[in-house]
Structure formats: C-alpha cells, structure tokens
PDB file of C-alpha atoms in Angstrom:
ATOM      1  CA  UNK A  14       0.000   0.000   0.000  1.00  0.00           C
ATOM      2  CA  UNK A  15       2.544   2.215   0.353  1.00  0.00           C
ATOM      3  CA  UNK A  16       4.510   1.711  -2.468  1.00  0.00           C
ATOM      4  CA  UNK A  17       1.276   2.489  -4.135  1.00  0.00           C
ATOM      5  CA  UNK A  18       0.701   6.093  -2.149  1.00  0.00           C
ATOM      6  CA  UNK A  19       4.248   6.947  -2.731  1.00  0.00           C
ATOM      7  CA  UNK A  20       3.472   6.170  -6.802  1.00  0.00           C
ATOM      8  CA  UNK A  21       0.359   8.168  -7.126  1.00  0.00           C
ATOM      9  CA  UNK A  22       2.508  11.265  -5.211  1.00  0.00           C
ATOM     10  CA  UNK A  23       5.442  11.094  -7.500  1.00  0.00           C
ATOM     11  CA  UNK A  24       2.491  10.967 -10.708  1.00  0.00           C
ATOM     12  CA  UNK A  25       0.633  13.616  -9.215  1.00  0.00           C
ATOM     13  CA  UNK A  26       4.198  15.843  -8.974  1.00  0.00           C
ATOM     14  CA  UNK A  27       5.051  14.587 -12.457  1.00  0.00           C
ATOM     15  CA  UNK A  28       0.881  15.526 -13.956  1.00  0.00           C
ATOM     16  CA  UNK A  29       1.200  19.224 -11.888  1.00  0.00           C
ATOM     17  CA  UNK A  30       4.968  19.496 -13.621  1.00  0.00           C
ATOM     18  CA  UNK A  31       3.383  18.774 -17.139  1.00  0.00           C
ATOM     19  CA  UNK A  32       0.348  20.716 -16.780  1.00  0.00           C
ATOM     20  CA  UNK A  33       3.137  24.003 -15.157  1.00  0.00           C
ATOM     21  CA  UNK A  34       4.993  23.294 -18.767  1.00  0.00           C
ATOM     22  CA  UNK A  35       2.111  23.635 -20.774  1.00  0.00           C
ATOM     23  CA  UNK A  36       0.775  26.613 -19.017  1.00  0.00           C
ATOM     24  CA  UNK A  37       4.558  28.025 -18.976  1.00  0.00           C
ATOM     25  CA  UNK A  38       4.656  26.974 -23.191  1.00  0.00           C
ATOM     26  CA  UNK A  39       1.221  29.000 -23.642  1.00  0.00           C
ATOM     27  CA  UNK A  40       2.453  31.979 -21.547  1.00  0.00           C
ATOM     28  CA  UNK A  41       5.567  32.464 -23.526  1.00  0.00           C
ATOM     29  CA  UNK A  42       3.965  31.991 -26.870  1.00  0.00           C
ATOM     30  CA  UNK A  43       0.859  34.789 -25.462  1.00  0.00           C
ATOM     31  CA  UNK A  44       4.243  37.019 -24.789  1.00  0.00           C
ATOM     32  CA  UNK A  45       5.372  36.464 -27.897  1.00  0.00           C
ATOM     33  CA  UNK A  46       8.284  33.979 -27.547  1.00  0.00           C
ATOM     34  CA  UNK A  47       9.683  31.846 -30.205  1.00  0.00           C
ATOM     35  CA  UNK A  48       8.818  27.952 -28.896  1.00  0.00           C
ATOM     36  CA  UNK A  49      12.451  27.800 -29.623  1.00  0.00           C
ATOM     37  CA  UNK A  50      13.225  30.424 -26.690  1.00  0.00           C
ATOM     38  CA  UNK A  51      15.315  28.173 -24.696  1.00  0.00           C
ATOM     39  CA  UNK A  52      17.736  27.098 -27.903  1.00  0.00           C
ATOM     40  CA  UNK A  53      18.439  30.304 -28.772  1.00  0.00           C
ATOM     41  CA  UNK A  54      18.919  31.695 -25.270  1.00  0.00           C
ATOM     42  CA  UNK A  55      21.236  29.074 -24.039  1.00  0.00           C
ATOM     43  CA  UNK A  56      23.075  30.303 -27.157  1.00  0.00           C
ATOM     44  CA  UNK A  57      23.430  33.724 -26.700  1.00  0.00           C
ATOM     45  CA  UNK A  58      23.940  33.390 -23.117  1.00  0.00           C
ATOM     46  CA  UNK A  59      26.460  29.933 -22.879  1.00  0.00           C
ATOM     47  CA  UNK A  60      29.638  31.859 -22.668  1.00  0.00           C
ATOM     48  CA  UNK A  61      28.354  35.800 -21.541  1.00  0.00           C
ATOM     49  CA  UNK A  62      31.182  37.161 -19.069  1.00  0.00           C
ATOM     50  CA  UNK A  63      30.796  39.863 -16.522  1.00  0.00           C
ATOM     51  CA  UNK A  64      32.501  42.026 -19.070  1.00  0.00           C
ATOM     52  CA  UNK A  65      30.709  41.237 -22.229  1.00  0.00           C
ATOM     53  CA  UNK A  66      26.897  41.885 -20.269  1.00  0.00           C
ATOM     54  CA  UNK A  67      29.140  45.008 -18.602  1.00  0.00           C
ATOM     55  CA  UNK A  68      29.990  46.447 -22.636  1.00  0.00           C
ATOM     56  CA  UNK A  69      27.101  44.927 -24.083  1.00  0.00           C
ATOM     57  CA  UNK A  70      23.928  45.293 -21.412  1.00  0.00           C
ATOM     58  CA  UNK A  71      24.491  46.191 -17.942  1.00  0.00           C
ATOM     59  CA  UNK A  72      27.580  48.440 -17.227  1.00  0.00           C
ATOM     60  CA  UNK A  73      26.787  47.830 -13.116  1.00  0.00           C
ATOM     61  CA  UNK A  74      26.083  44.197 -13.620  1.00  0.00           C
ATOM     62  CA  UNK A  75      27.957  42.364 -10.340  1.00  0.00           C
ATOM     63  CA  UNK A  76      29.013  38.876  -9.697  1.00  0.00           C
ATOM     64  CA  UNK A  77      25.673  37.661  -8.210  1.00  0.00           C
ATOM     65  CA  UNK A  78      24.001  38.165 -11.625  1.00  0.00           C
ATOM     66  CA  UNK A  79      21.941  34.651 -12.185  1.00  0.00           C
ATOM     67  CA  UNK A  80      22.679  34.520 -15.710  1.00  0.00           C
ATOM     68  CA  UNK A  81      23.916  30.958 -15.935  1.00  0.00           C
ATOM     69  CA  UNK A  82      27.096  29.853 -18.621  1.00  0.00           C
ATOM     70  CA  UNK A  83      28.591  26.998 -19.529  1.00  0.00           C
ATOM     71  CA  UNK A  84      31.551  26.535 -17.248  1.00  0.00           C
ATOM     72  CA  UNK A  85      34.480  28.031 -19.695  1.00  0.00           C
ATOM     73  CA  UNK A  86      36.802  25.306 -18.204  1.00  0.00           C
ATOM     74  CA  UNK A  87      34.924  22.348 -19.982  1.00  0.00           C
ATOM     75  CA  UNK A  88      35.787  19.482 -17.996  1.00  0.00           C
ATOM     76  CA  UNK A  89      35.368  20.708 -14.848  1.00  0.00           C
ATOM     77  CA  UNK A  90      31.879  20.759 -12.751  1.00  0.00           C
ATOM     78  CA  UNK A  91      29.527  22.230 -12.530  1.00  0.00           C
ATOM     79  CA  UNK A  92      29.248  22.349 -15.984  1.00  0.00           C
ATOM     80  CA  UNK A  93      26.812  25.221 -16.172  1.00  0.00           C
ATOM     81  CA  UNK A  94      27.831  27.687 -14.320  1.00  0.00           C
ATOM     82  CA  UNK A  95      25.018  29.874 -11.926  1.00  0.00           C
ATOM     83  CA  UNK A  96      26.314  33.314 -13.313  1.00  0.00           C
ATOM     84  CA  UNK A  97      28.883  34.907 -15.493  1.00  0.00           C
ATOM     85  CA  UNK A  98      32.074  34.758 -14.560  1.00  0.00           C
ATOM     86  CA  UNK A  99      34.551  37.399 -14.837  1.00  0.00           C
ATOM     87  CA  UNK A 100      37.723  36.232 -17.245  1.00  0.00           C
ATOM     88  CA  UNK A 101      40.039  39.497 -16.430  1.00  0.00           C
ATOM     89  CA  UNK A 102      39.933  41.568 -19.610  1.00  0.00           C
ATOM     90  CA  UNK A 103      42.705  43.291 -19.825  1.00  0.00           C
ATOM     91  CA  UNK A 104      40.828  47.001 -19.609  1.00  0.00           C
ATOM     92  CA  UNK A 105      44.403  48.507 -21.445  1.00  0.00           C
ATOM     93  CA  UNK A 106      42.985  47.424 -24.886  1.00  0.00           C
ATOM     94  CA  UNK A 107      40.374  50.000 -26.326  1.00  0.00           C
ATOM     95  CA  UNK A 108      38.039  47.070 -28.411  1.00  0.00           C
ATOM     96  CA  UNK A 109      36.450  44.547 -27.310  1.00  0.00           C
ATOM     97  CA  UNK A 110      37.679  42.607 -30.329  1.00  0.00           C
ATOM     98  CA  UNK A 111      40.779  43.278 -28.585  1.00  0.00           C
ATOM     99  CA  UNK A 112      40.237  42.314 -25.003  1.00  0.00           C
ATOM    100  CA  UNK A 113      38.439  39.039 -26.557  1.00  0.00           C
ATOM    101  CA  UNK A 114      41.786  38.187 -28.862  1.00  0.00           C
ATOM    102  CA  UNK A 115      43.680  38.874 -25.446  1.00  0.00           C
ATOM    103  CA  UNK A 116      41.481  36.315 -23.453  1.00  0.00           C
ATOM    104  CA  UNK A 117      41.701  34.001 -26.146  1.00  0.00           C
ATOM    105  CA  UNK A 118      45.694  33.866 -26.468  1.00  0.00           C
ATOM    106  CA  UNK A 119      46.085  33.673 -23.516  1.00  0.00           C
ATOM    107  CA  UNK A 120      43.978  30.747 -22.563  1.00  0.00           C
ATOM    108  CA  UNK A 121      45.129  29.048 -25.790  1.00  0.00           C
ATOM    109  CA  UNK A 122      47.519  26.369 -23.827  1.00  0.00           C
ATOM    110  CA  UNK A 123      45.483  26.016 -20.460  1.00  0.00           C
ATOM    111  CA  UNK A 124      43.991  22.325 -20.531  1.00  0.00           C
ATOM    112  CA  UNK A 125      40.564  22.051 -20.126  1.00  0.00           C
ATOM    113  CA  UNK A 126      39.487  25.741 -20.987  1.00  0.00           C
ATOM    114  CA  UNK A 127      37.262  26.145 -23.631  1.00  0.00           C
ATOM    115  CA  UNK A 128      36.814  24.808 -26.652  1.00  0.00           C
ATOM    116  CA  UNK A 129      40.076  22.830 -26.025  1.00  0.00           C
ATOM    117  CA  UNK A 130      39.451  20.556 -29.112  1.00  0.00           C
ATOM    118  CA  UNK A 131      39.145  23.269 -31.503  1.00  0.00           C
ATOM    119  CA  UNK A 132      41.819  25.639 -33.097  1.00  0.00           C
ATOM    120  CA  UNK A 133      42.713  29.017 -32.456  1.00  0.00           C
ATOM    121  CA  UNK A 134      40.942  29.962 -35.695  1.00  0.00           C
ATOM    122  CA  UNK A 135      37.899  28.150 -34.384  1.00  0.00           C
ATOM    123  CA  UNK A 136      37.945  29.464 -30.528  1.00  0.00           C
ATOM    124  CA  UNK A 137      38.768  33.318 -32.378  1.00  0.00           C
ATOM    125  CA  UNK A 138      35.637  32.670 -34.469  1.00  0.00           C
ATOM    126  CA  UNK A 139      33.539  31.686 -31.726  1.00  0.00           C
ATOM    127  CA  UNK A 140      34.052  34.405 -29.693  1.00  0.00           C
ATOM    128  CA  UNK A 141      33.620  37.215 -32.428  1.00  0.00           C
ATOM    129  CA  UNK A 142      30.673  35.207 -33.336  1.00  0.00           C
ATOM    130  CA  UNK A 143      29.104  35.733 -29.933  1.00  0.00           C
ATOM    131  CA  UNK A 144      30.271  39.425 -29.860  1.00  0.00           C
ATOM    132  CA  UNK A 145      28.316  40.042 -33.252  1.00  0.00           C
ATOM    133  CA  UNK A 146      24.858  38.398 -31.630  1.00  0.00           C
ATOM    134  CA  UNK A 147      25.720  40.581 -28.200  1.00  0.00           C
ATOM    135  CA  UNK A 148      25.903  43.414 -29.883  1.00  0.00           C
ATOM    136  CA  UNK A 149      22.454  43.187 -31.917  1.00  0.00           C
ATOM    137  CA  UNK A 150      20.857  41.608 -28.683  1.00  0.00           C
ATOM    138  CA  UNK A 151      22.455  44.934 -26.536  1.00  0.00           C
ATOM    139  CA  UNK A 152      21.277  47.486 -28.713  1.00  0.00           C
ATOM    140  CA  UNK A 153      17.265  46.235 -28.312  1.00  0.00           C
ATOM    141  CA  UNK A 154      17.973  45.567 -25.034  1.00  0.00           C
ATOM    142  CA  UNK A 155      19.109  48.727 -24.289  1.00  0.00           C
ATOM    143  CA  UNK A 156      15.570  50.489 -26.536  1.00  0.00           C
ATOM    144  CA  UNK A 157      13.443  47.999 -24.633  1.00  0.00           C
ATOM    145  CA  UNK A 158      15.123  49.636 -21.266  1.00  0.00           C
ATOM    146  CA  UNK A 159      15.031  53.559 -22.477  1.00  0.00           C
ATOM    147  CA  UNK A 160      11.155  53.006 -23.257  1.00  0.00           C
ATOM    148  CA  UNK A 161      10.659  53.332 -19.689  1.00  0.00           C
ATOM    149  CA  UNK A 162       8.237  52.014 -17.953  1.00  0.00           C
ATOM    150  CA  UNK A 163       7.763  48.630 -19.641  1.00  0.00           C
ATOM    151  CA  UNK A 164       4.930  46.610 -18.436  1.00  0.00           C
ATOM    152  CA  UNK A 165       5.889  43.305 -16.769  1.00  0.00           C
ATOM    153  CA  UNK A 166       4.089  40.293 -16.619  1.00  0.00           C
ATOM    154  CA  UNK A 167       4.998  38.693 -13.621  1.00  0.00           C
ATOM    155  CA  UNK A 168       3.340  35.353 -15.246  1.00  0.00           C
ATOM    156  CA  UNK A 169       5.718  35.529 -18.484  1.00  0.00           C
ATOM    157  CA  UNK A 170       8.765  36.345 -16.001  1.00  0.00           C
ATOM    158  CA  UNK A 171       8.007  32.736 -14.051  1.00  0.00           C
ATOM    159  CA  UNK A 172       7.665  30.761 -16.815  1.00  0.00           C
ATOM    160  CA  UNK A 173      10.878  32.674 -18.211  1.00  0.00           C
ATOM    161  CA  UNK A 174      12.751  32.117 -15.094  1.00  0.00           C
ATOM    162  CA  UNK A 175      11.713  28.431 -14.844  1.00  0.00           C
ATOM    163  CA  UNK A 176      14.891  27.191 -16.364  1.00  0.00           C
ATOM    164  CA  UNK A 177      13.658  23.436 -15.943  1.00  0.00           C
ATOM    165  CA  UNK A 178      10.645  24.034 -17.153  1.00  0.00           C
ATOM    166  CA  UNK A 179      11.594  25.919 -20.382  1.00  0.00           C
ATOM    167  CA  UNK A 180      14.126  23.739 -21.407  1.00  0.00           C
ATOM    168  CA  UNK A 181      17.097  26.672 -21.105  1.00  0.00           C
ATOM    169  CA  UNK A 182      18.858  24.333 -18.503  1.00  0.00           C
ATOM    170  CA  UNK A 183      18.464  21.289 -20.758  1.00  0.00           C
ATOM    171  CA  UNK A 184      20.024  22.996 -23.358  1.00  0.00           C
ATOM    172  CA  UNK A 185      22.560  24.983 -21.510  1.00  0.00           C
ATOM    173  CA  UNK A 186      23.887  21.549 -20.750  1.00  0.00           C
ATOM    174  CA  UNK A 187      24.036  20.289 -24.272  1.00  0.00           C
ATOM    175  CA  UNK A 188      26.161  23.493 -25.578  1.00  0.00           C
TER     176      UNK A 188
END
C-alpha cells in the first residue's frame, strides 16, 4: 500500500509538472516567444562574461548576476555555471575585439578551458561570433530599457525564469 501512495505522489508531482509546462509553453507563446526560446537563449547566453553583459547590457552588472554559462573550463563541474564569470579583460585594450583576442591567447595552452578541441581559428571565431549576436541583442535591449516604464508580466517572467521548465537548462547543458 505504500509503495502504491508513494506512486500516485510522485504521478501527481510529475501531472502538476506537465500541466506548469504547458501553461509556462502557452504563456511564452501569449508574450510572444519563439517555442524555440530556450535554444536560442542558451546560445546567446552559454559563454556571456561579466565584461561582455558590462559592454554589451548592464555596465553595473555584479558577480551575483543569475545569468547561468557553460563553465568556460569544460571538464570541470559544474558544468553550467550559476552566473557569469569574470575572465580578467585586460581594460588597457580599447576594443572589445581586442580584449576578446587577449582572453583568447592567452587561454590558448590552459587544458581544459574552452573549446580545447578546436583551433585558435575556431575558438577566435567563436568568440567574435558571440560578440556580433551581443551586440544586436544589446542594442534592443538597451531600446526595450530607455522606453521606460515597460509593463511586466509577472506570469511571463516565471515561466521565463523556470529554467527546468523551459528547457534553457536542458540545453545549456548540451552546448
């Protein structure tokens, strides 16, 4: 019997987890979310530093900033990181193409740190590729912020937050 009480609670948790997705998939799309928001976030977010979101989105942006990354040293846990770390820029260089090359060389021999089994013409790709979707993403960020007053559904906001239930943590683990 009580095998059979503790499998109708974990069904019941598993029906009111489904039924939280849907509502969270129907929220998003009402808000006007691409049912692929949780690919495309987890890859404009996977490997955001403190200075990128600093240049890009939030110049007072701090170390508690819950915007989770993939862990830039690959093989080490936690894989996805809870927030952006900062990588030490070296603030001398004007351009962030610059301070990116910089990181870049200079991680180019450390085991383990990203994209290890790729080339440096592969890792230097990568990271200009990022800056290039930063960039577009910063500049509507930044109209969406100088509107002002922008209405906020606290609904939309959940389901956007719910990193389990949208999938962003799912895929955050897979990039």
């Amino acid at each position: 019997m009580k095998l059979f009480l503790a499998f109708l609670l974990v069904a019941a948790v598993a029906a009111k987890s489904k039924d939280k997705k849907n509502q969270c998939a129907s929220v998003m799309k009402k808000g006007g979310l691409s049912k692929d928001f949780a690919k495309h976030v987890s890859h404009a977010i996977h490997s955001l530093t403190i200075e990128d979101i600093k240049m890009y989105f939030n110049k007072n942006v701090g170390k508690n900033n819950n915007i989770p990354v993939v862990n830039p040293k690959l093989r080490e846990q936690p894989r996805v990181l809870d927030n952006a770390p900062l990588m030490g820029y070296d603030e001398e260089f004007v351009t962030d193409g610059m301070k990116h090359y910089d990181v870049i060389m200079k991680g180019v021999n450390m085991e383990g740190w990203h994209l290890d089994a790729f080339g440096l013409l592969e890792r230097l790709s990568h990271v200009f590729h990022m800056s290039e979707i930063w960039a577009a993403a910063g500049k509507k960020y930044k109209k969406i912020i100088h509107r002002g007053n922008v209405e906020v559904d606290s609904e939309l906001c959940d389901c956007v937050r719910d990193m389990e239930g949208n999938g962003l943590a799912k895929y955050l683990q897979l990039t």
